[in-house]
Amino acid sequence: MDDFPTYPSGLRLAGRRVVVVGGGHVAQRRVPQLIAAGAVVHVVAPQATPAIEGLVGSGEVVWHQRGFEESDLDDTWYCIAATDLPTVNERVSRAAEARRVFCVRADDATRATAWTPATGRHDGVTVAVLSNREPQRSARIRDEVVEQLREGTLSARRGRVRTPGVVLVGGGPGEPELITVAGRKALMDADVVVADRLAPRELLGDLSADVELVDVAKLPRGRSAQQEEINRVIVDRALAGKRVVRFKGGDNFVFGRGYEEVIACREAGVPVTVIPGLTSPVSVPAVAGIPVTHRGVAHEFTVVSGHLPPGHPESLTEWDALARLRGTLVLMMAVQNAPAIAASLVAGGRDPGTPVGVVCDGTMPGERTVLSTLGTLAADLEAEQVKPPAIIVVGDVVAVAHPERFGDLPGTSAGDET
């Protein structure tokens, strides 16, 4: 038998007054959850953290900037005593008891009339765990259950009907852990998954056996599934009553032809939604330790497709204008044309000594970074046998990340950055 047996109950606090006494870090953790439940939150405290002040400024919380008074609990449904003064928390408890208001005590759970469980949510399911005043154990159990729900190893489908349509899911840069929670959930709910070569391949192994997998891998300079055929596949499967996930690497709308698929679905009358992914030109350099901006070094970054070389009649890029920029240039799909691009940037005025970082197979087991300059990029790519996929970062941010190779830039030491 537990020392303090509880009767679990889900409180519906929407539109109801809830009082939090105290404006410190405990209150800061509790208040957002109360707001999410729709409660009318009143904070009573002489001081509050900047985060709580921000909620007050946005109109989400009412702040009574003073000490606690028993009348604060009049017409209150629920309260939390979260000060660092046991005497104040005890006053709150007594006032709550007198008014039949359930009260949580941050300092002494044994004197509280309610406990806050460790909670998590997934797909309409709320998981709440109480383990007899062991909050860390409660949190661990909560995390394990929610993670299993998200991964589909613990089923919570309830036989629900999946609405036919298309979901465009950006899978991120390649590492399975870097897909969004929403993207992972959409995959697990799919009837059909239409996947690219650069989509996180390990996640496909988690699909149930009854999910149809359509491989539309686009291999560089090899066989390819034309975009029109991809559009036809996703539309036809959706019109047949299937829930279709179009799964690709990075983000659908950053050189991913995602909006072409949106247009195709809309023209066919197929419902379509978008779940963005971590875009590779930002996330891959970040994982490799290269920032695309840095205070005092780069005030802008520009993402460019390098699938066409400078001077190509179909190119839409003004390379001369890019050469005059002082910030960071991030090149995608540019390995083959990188020598011509580097030459064009130098001819346009960019210093041939400009640092370059080439991140190959970013976030994947074979990830490596090749360091170079605009003037030596062609030779270094050949010497290092760089193959796609790779993200090429041009600019002084590469020197910030690798001072051992390029030396320290003025004003970029650790002490200069806030």
Short mmCIF file of C-alpha atoms in Angstrom, two decimals:
data_model
loop_
_atom_site.label_atom_id
_atom_site.label_comp_id
_atom_site.label_asym_id
_atom_site.label_seq_id
_atom_site.Cartn_x
_atom_site.Cartn_y
_atom_site.Cartn_z
CA MET A 1 0.00 0.00 0.00
CA ASP A 2 1.33 3.46 -0.90
CA ASP A 3 1.97 5.82 1.98
CA PHE A 4 -0.18 8.41 0.22
CA PRO A 5 -2.71 6.70 -2.05
CA THR A 6 -4.16 8.98 -4.72
CA TYR A 7 -7.30 8.97 -6.82
CA PRO A 8 -6.29 9.94 -10.38
CA SER A 9 -8.58 12.39 -12.16
CA GLY A 10 -8.23 14.58 -15.22
CA LEU A 11 -9.11 18.19 -14.41
CA ARG A 12 -10.92 20.25 -17.05
CA LEU A 13 -9.70 23.73 -16.24
CA ALA A 14 -10.68 25.60 -19.41
CA GLY A 15 -12.17 28.96 -18.47
CA ARG A 16 -11.66 28.32 -14.74
CA ARG A 17 -9.60 30.41 -12.33
CA VAL A 18 -6.33 28.82 -11.21
CA VAL A 19 -3.97 30.56 -8.79
CA VAL A 20 -0.21 30.04 -8.71
CA VAL A 21 1.46 31.55 -5.65
CA GLY A 22 5.09 32.26 -6.41
CA GLY A 23 6.85 33.60 -9.50
CA GLY A 24 10.04 31.54 -9.55
CA HIS A 25 11.24 28.61 -11.62
CA VAL A 26 8.71 26.11 -10.24
CA ALA A 27 5.90 28.43 -11.28
CA GLN A 28 7.61 28.97 -14.62
CA ARG A 29 7.40 25.23 -15.31
CA ARG A 30 3.77 24.87 -14.23
CA VAL A 31 2.14 27.95 -15.74
CA PRO A 32 2.53 26.99 -19.46
CA GLN A 33 0.80 23.65 -18.81
CA LEU A 34 -2.10 25.43 -17.14
CA ILE A 35 -2.37 27.85 -20.05
CA ALA A 36 -2.38 24.92 -22.47
CA ALA A 37 -5.30 23.44 -20.51
CA GLY A 38 -7.23 26.68 -21.04
CA ALA A 39 -7.12 27.81 -17.40
CA VAL A 40 -7.46 31.47 -16.42
CA VAL A 41 -4.13 31.73 -14.62
CA HIS A 42 -3.45 34.25 -11.85
CA VAL A 43 0.11 34.51 -10.50
CA VAL A 44 0.55 36.02 -7.05
CA ALA A 45 4.14 37.00 -6.30
CA PRO A 46 6.22 40.13 -5.52
CA GLN A 47 8.69 39.15 -8.26
CA ALA A 48 8.52 36.88 -11.29
CA THR A 49 10.96 35.35 -13.73
CA PRO A 50 11.41 37.03 -17.13
CA ALA A 51 9.56 34.09 -18.73
CA ILE A 52 6.49 34.68 -16.57
CA GLU A 53 6.71 38.43 -17.20
CA GLY A 54 6.63 37.61 -20.91
CA LEU A 55 3.41 35.62 -20.43
CA VAL A 56 1.95 38.56 -18.55
CA GLY A 57 2.96 40.93 -21.33
CA SER A 58 1.27 38.73 -23.93
CA GLY A 59 -1.96 38.68 -21.94
CA GLU A 60 -1.82 34.97 -21.12
CA VAL A 61 -1.43 35.43 -17.36
CA VAL A 62 -2.73 37.89 -14.76
CA TRP A 63 0.01 38.95 -12.32
CA HIS A 64 -0.78 40.26 -8.83
CA GLN A 65 2.58 41.80 -7.94
CA ARG A 66 2.41 41.44 -4.16
CA GLY A 67 2.34 38.88 -1.38
CA PHE A 68 -0.33 36.23 -0.98
CA GLU A 69 -3.71 37.04 0.55
CA GLU A 70 -6.26 34.39 1.55
CA SER A 71 -8.90 36.07 -0.60
CA ASP A 72 -6.80 35.28 -3.69
CA LEU A 73 -8.33 31.81 -3.57
CA ASP A 74 -11.94 33.01 -3.65
CA ASP A 75 -13.76 31.54 -6.67
CA THR A 76 -10.68 29.44 -7.45
CA TRP A 77 -10.81 25.86 -8.72
CA TYR A 78 -7.17 24.81 -8.27
CA CYS A 79 -4.01 26.33 -6.83
CA ILE A 80 -0.28 25.74 -6.64
CA ALA A 81 1.84 26.91 -3.72
CA ALA A 82 5.23 27.40 -5.36
CA THR A 83 7.14 29.87 -3.20
CA ASP A 84 10.46 29.12 -1.50
CA LEU A 85 8.99 30.07 1.90
CA PRO A 86 7.35 27.14 3.74
CA THR A 87 5.36 29.54 5.94
CA VAL A 88 3.74 31.14 2.89
CA ASN A 89 3.03 27.77 1.29
CA GLU A 90 1.42 26.65 4.55
CA ARG A 91 -0.85 29.71 4.54
CA VAL A 92 -1.85 28.89 0.97
CA SER A 93 -2.62 25.28 1.97
CA ARG A 94 -4.83 26.35 4.84
CA ALA A 95 -6.70 28.92 2.78
CA ALA A 96 -7.26 26.32 0.07
CA GLU A 97 -8.46 23.72 2.59
CA ALA A 98 -10.95 26.18 4.02
CA ARG A 99 -12.37 26.84 0.55
CA ARG A 100 -12.35 23.20 -0.61
CA VAL A 101 -9.77 24.03 -3.29
CA PHE A 102 -7.27 21.34 -4.20
CA CYS A 103 -3.74 22.60 -3.62
CA VAL A 104 -0.32 21.43 -4.83
CA ARG A 105 2.67 22.13 -2.56
CA ALA A 106 6.04 22.53 -4.24
CA ASP A 107 7.94 22.28 -0.95
CA ASP A 108 6.16 19.45 0.88
CA ALA A 109 4.02 16.99 -1.05
CA THR A 110 2.90 15.27 2.15
CA ARG A 111 0.98 18.39 3.14
CA ALA A 112 -0.66 18.88 -0.26
CA THR A 113 -4.16 17.83 -1.30
CA ALA A 114 -3.09 17.26 -4.92
CA TRP A 115 0.04 16.17 -6.73
CA THR A 116 1.19 17.16 -10.20
CA PRO A 117 1.88 14.05 -12.29
CA ALA A 118 4.54 13.73 -14.94
CA THR A 119 2.50 14.16 -18.10
CA GLY A 120 3.02 13.63 -21.81
CA ARG A 121 0.75 13.68 -24.84
CA HIS A 122 0.66 11.91 -28.16
CA ASP A 123 -2.07 11.51 -30.75
CA GLY A 124 -4.91 12.48 -28.43
CA VAL A 125 -3.64 10.34 -25.54
CA THR A 126 -2.54 11.95 -22.26
CA VAL A 127 -0.13 9.92 -20.13
CA ALA A 128 0.05 10.91 -16.46
CA VAL A 129 2.35 9.11 -14.03
CA LEU A 130 2.47 9.34 -10.22
CA SER A 131 5.00 7.18 -8.39
CA ASN A 132 4.48 8.04 -4.71
CA ARG A 133 6.57 11.23 -4.48
CA GLU A 134 9.35 10.05 -6.80
CA PRO A 135 9.20 12.70 -9.57
CA GLN A 136 12.29 11.50 -11.43
CA ARG A 137 10.94 7.96 -11.61
CA SER A 138 7.58 9.33 -12.78
CA ALA A 139 9.28 11.32 -15.52
CA ARG A 140 11.28 8.31 -16.72
CA ILE A 141 8.18 6.13 -16.94
CA ARG A 142 6.27 8.91 -18.70
CA ASP A 143 9.07 9.35 -21.24
CA GLU A 144 9.25 5.62 -21.96
CA VAL A 145 5.52 5.32 -22.55
CA VAL A 146 5.28 8.42 -24.74
CA GLU A 147 8.31 7.37 -26.78
CA GLN A 148 6.78 3.95 -27.44
CA LEU A 149 3.54 5.62 -28.51
CA ARG A 150 5.43 7.88 -30.91
CA GLU A 151 7.46 5.01 -32.35
CA GLY A 152 4.40 2.81 -32.75
CA THR A 153 5.79 0.02 -30.54
CA LEU A 154 2.92 0.65 -28.14
CA SER A 155 -0.26 0.85 -30.17
CA ALA A 156 -2.89 3.48 -29.42
CA ARG A 157 -4.76 3.38 -32.71
CA ARG A 158 -8.14 2.44 -31.19
CA GLY A 159 -9.14 1.35 -34.69
CA ARG A 160 -9.48 4.97 -35.76
CA VAL A 161 -10.13 5.84 -39.39
CA ARG A 162 -7.27 7.46 -41.27
CA THR A 163 -8.43 10.21 -43.60
CA PRO A 164 -7.39 9.71 -47.25
CA GLY A 165 -5.03 12.33 -48.59
CA VAL A 166 -1.38 13.25 -49.00
CA VAL A 167 1.06 14.40 -46.32
CA LEU A 168 4.37 15.89 -47.46
CA VAL A 169 6.95 14.99 -44.82
CA GLY A 170 10.41 16.52 -44.70
CA GLY A 171 12.66 13.91 -43.15
CA GLY A 172 15.53 16.19 -42.18
CA PRO A 173 19.19 15.78 -43.12
CA GLY A 174 19.34 11.99 -42.83
CA GLU A 175 19.91 11.02 -39.19
CA PRO A 176 16.67 9.29 -38.09
CA GLU A 177 16.62 11.10 -34.74
CA LEU A 178 16.43 14.46 -36.52
CA ILE A 179 12.99 13.95 -38.03
CA THR A 180 10.23 15.92 -36.31
CA VAL A 181 7.77 14.22 -33.99
CA ALA A 182 4.95 15.15 -36.37
CA GLY A 183 6.86 13.65 -39.30
CA ARG A 184 7.48 10.39 -37.44
CA LYS A 185 3.80 10.17 -36.47
CA ALA A 186 2.69 10.73 -40.08
CA LEU A 187 4.95 7.90 -41.24
CA MET A 188 3.51 5.49 -38.70
CA ASP A 189 -0.03 6.39 -39.80
CA ALA A 190 0.57 5.95 -43.54
CA ASP A 191 -0.99 3.41 -45.87
CA VAL A 192 1.50 4.28 -48.62
CA VAL A 193 4.97 5.84 -48.31
CA VAL A 194 6.54 7.35 -51.42
CA ALA A 195 10.20 7.82 -50.52
CA ASP A 196 13.30 9.46 -52.00
CA ARG A 197 16.86 8.17 -51.73
CA LEU A 198 17.83 10.89 -49.24
CA ALA A 199 14.91 10.31 -46.87
CA PRO A 200 16.08 8.79 -43.54
CA ARG A 201 16.21 5.20 -44.71
CA GLU A 202 16.34 3.55 -41.28
CA LEU A 203 12.83 4.79 -40.51
CA LEU A 204 11.41 2.79 -43.41
CA GLY A 205 12.27 -0.37 -41.50
CA ASP A 206 9.81 0.67 -38.78
CA LEU A 207 6.83 0.63 -41.14
CA SER A 208 4.29 -2.12 -40.60
CA ALA A 209 4.21 -4.93 -43.12
CA ASP A 210 0.93 -3.77 -44.68
CA VAL A 211 2.29 -0.35 -45.69
CA GLU A 212 3.05 -0.01 -49.40
CA LEU A 213 6.52 1.44 -50.02
CA VAL A 214 7.08 3.16 -53.37
CA ASP A 215 10.74 3.87 -54.13
CA VAL A 216 11.23 6.97 -56.27
CA ALA A 217 14.94 7.32 -55.54
CA LYS A 218 16.71 9.83 -57.73
CA LEU A 219 20.28 8.69 -58.15
CA PRO A 220 22.75 11.34 -59.46
CA ARG A 221 23.28 10.87 -63.18
CA GLY A 222 21.40 7.55 -62.96
CA ARG A 223 17.85 6.29 -63.42
CA SER A 224 15.21 8.63 -62.04
CA ALA A 225 11.50 8.75 -61.45
CA GLN A 226 10.22 11.84 -63.20
CA GLN A 227 8.35 14.38 -61.10
CA GLU A 228 5.22 13.91 -63.18
CA GLU A 229 5.21 10.21 -62.35
CA ILE A 230 5.67 10.96 -58.65
CA ASN A 231 2.73 13.34 -58.80
CA ARG A 232 0.63 10.67 -60.51
CA VAL A 233 1.50 8.03 -57.90
CA ILE A 234 0.64 10.13 -54.85
CA VAL A 235 -2.58 11.44 -56.41
CA ASP A 236 -3.75 8.01 -57.61
CA ARG A 237 -3.12 6.35 -54.26
CA ALA A 238 -4.94 9.14 -52.40
CA LEU A 239 -7.92 8.97 -54.79
CA ALA A 240 -8.04 5.25 -54.07
CA GLY A 241 -8.73 6.08 -50.41
CA LYS A 242 -5.18 5.75 -49.09
CA ARG A 243 -3.28 7.89 -46.61
CA VAL A 244 -0.12 8.76 -48.58
CA VAL A 245 3.11 10.12 -47.11
CA ARG A 246 5.51 11.72 -49.57
CA PHE A 247 8.78 11.25 -47.72
CA LYS A 248 11.98 13.02 -48.67
CA GLY A 249 15.17 14.32 -47.12
CA GLY A 250 15.59 17.85 -45.79
CA ASP A 251 12.56 20.09 -46.23
CA ASN A 252 9.98 19.66 -48.98
CA PHE A 253 10.00 23.31 -49.98
CA VAL A 254 13.78 23.91 -50.14
CA PHE A 255 14.80 22.60 -53.57
CA GLY A 256 12.57 19.60 -52.92
CA ARG A 257 9.87 20.21 -55.56
CA GLY A 258 7.35 19.95 -52.77
CA TYR A 259 5.11 22.70 -54.03
CA GLU A 260 4.81 21.00 -57.42
CA GLU A 261 3.28 18.10 -55.51
CA VAL A 262 0.96 20.44 -53.61
CA ILE A 263 -0.28 21.87 -56.92
CA ALA A 264 -0.83 18.39 -58.37
CA CYS A 265 -2.88 17.35 -55.33
CA ARG A 266 -5.00 20.50 -55.35
CA GLU A 267 -5.72 20.20 -59.06
CA ALA A 268 -6.92 16.63 -58.46
CA GLY A 269 -9.02 17.61 -55.45
CA VAL A 270 -6.84 15.62 -53.05
CA PRO A 271 -6.40 16.96 -49.49
CA VAL A 272 -2.74 17.77 -48.85
CA THR A 273 -0.88 18.90 -45.76
CA VAL A 274 2.77 19.74 -45.14
CA ILE A 275 5.04 18.74 -42.25
CA PRO A 276 8.29 20.70 -42.63
CA GLY A 277 11.65 19.09 -42.01
CA LEU A 278 14.98 20.37 -40.77
CA THR A 279 16.42 21.89 -43.92
CA SER A 280 19.86 20.56 -44.87
CA PRO A 281 21.63 23.85 -45.73
CA VAL A 282 21.21 24.95 -42.11
CA SER A 283 21.11 21.70 -40.14
CA VAL A 284 23.99 19.89 -41.83
CA PRO A 285 26.56 22.67 -41.24
CA ALA A 286 25.22 22.99 -37.67
CA VAL A 287 25.76 19.31 -36.93
CA ALA A 288 29.25 19.60 -38.44
CA GLY A 289 29.98 22.54 -36.12
CA ILE A 290 29.78 25.33 -38.71
CA PRO A 291 27.37 28.22 -38.02
CA VAL A 292 25.82 29.88 -41.06
CA THR A 293 25.81 33.21 -39.20
CA HIS A 294 28.04 34.64 -36.48
CA ARG A 295 27.96 38.02 -34.79
CA GLY A 296 30.41 40.41 -36.37
CA VAL A 297 31.16 38.00 -39.23
CA ALA A 298 28.02 37.34 -41.28
CA HIS A 299 24.79 39.31 -41.28
CA GLU A 300 23.17 37.15 -43.93
CA PHE A 301 23.32 33.72 -45.48
CA THR A 302 22.18 32.77 -48.95
CA VAL A 303 21.14 29.28 -50.02
CA VAL A 304 21.72 28.52 -53.70
CA SER A 305 21.16 25.49 -55.88
CA GLY A 306 24.34 24.60 -57.76
CA HIS A 307 22.82 22.02 -60.08
CA LEU A 308 23.46 24.39 -63.01
CA PRO A 309 26.86 26.06 -63.52
CA PRO A 310 27.33 29.82 -63.94
CA GLY A 311 26.56 30.88 -67.49
CA HIS A 312 24.11 28.07 -68.14
CA PRO A 313 21.20 29.41 -70.24
CA GLU A 314 18.62 27.99 -67.80
CA SER A 315 20.30 29.32 -64.67
CA LEU A 316 18.25 31.80 -62.62
CA THR A 317 21.16 32.77 -60.34
CA GLU A 318 23.01 36.08 -60.54
CA TRP A 319 26.47 34.84 -59.63
CA ASP A 320 28.06 38.27 -59.99
CA ALA A 321 25.65 39.64 -57.39
CA LEU A 322 26.38 36.73 -55.04
CA ALA A 323 30.11 37.37 -55.40
CA ARG A 324 29.62 40.89 -54.03
CA LEU A 325 27.90 39.69 -50.85
CA ARG A 326 29.99 39.54 -47.69
CA GLY A 327 27.97 36.93 -45.80
CA THR A 328 27.70 33.16 -45.99
CA LEU A 329 26.91 31.28 -49.17
CA VAL A 330 25.49 27.76 -48.82
CA LEU A 331 25.55 25.63 -51.95
CA MET A 332 23.32 22.60 -52.45
CA MET A 333 23.61 20.01 -55.24
CA ALA A 334 26.83 21.75 -56.26
CA VAL A 335 29.63 19.17 -56.09
CA GLN A 336 29.88 18.70 -59.87
CA ASN A 337 29.76 22.43 -60.64
CA ALA A 338 31.71 23.64 -57.60
CA PRO A 339 34.94 24.42 -59.53
CA ALA A 340 33.05 26.61 -62.01
CA ILE A 341 31.09 28.28 -59.19
CA ALA A 342 34.26 29.04 -57.23
CA ALA A 343 35.91 30.51 -60.31
CA SER A 344 32.84 32.66 -60.98
CA LEU A 345 32.76 33.98 -57.41
CA VAL A 346 36.47 34.87 -57.53
CA ALA A 347 36.03 36.57 -60.92
CA GLY A 348 33.14 38.53 -59.41
CA GLY A 349 35.32 39.90 -56.62
CA ARG A 350 35.22 37.35 -53.82
CA ASP A 351 38.64 36.79 -52.23
CA PRO A 352 40.20 33.51 -53.44
CA GLY A 353 41.30 32.94 -49.83
CA THR A 354 37.69 32.83 -48.63
CA PRO A 355 37.29 29.76 -46.38
CA VAL A 356 35.15 26.88 -47.65
CA GLY A 357 33.78 23.90 -45.75
CA VAL A 358 32.40 20.90 -47.64
CA VAL A 359 30.27 18.67 -45.42
CA CYS A 360 29.90 15.25 -47.03
CA ASP A 361 27.13 12.81 -46.01
CA GLY A 362 26.02 15.20 -43.28
CA THR A 363 24.58 13.54 -40.11
CA MET A 364 25.22 10.09 -41.57
CA PRO A 365 27.81 7.53 -40.37
CA GLY A 366 30.26 8.53 -43.15
CA GLU A 367 30.09 12.26 -42.42
CA ARG A 368 33.30 14.20 -42.98
CA THR A 369 34.24 17.82 -43.56
CA VAL A 370 36.73 18.91 -46.20
CA LEU A 371 38.27 22.34 -45.58
CA SER A 372 39.38 24.46 -48.50
CA THR A 373 39.29 27.95 -50.02
CA LEU A 374 37.64 29.32 -53.12
CA GLY A 375 41.02 29.40 -54.85
CA THR A 376 41.86 25.76 -54.09
CA LEU A 377 38.38 24.22 -54.04
CA ALA A 378 38.61 22.45 -57.41
CA ALA A 379 41.87 20.73 -56.53
CA ASP A 380 40.76 19.82 -53.00
CA LEU A 381 37.49 18.27 -54.18
CA GLU A 382 39.40 16.08 -56.59
CA ALA A 383 42.11 15.17 -54.07
CA GLU A 384 39.53 14.26 -51.42
CA GLN A 385 37.32 12.45 -53.95
CA VAL A 386 34.22 14.31 -52.78
CA LYS A 387 30.95 12.83 -54.05
CA PRO A 388 27.36 13.94 -53.56
CA PRO A 389 25.52 14.48 -51.32
CA ALA A 390 27.44 17.38 -49.82
CA ILE A 391 26.70 20.86 -48.51
CA ILE A 392 29.27 23.51 -49.41
CA VAL A 393 29.61 26.48 -47.05
CA VAL A 394 31.50 29.54 -48.32
CA GLY A 395 32.46 32.35 -45.98
CA ASP A 396 34.31 33.43 -42.86
CA VAL A 397 31.96 31.38 -40.66
CA VAL A 398 34.05 28.39 -41.72
CA ALA A 399 37.11 30.08 -40.23
CA VAL A 400 35.14 30.76 -37.03
CA ALA A 401 34.48 27.02 -36.75
CA HIS A 402 38.04 26.02 -37.74
CA PRO A 403 40.57 28.54 -36.45
CA GLU A 404 43.18 25.78 -36.38
CA ARG A 405 43.04 25.78 -40.19
CA PHE A 406 42.34 29.42 -41.03
CA GLY A 407 43.46 31.30 -37.94
CA ASP A 408 41.40 33.50 -35.63
CA LEU A 409 39.30 36.25 -37.14
CA PRO A 410 39.34 39.60 -35.33
CA GLY A 411 36.52 39.88 -32.79
CA THR A 412 35.52 36.21 -32.89
CA SER A 413 37.15 34.77 -29.79
CA ALA A 414 34.99 32.98 -27.24
CA GLY A 415 34.99 36.02 -25.00
CA ASP A 416 33.55 38.22 -27.74
CA GLU A 417 30.38 36.16 -28.25
CA THR A 418 27.38 36.59 -25.98
#
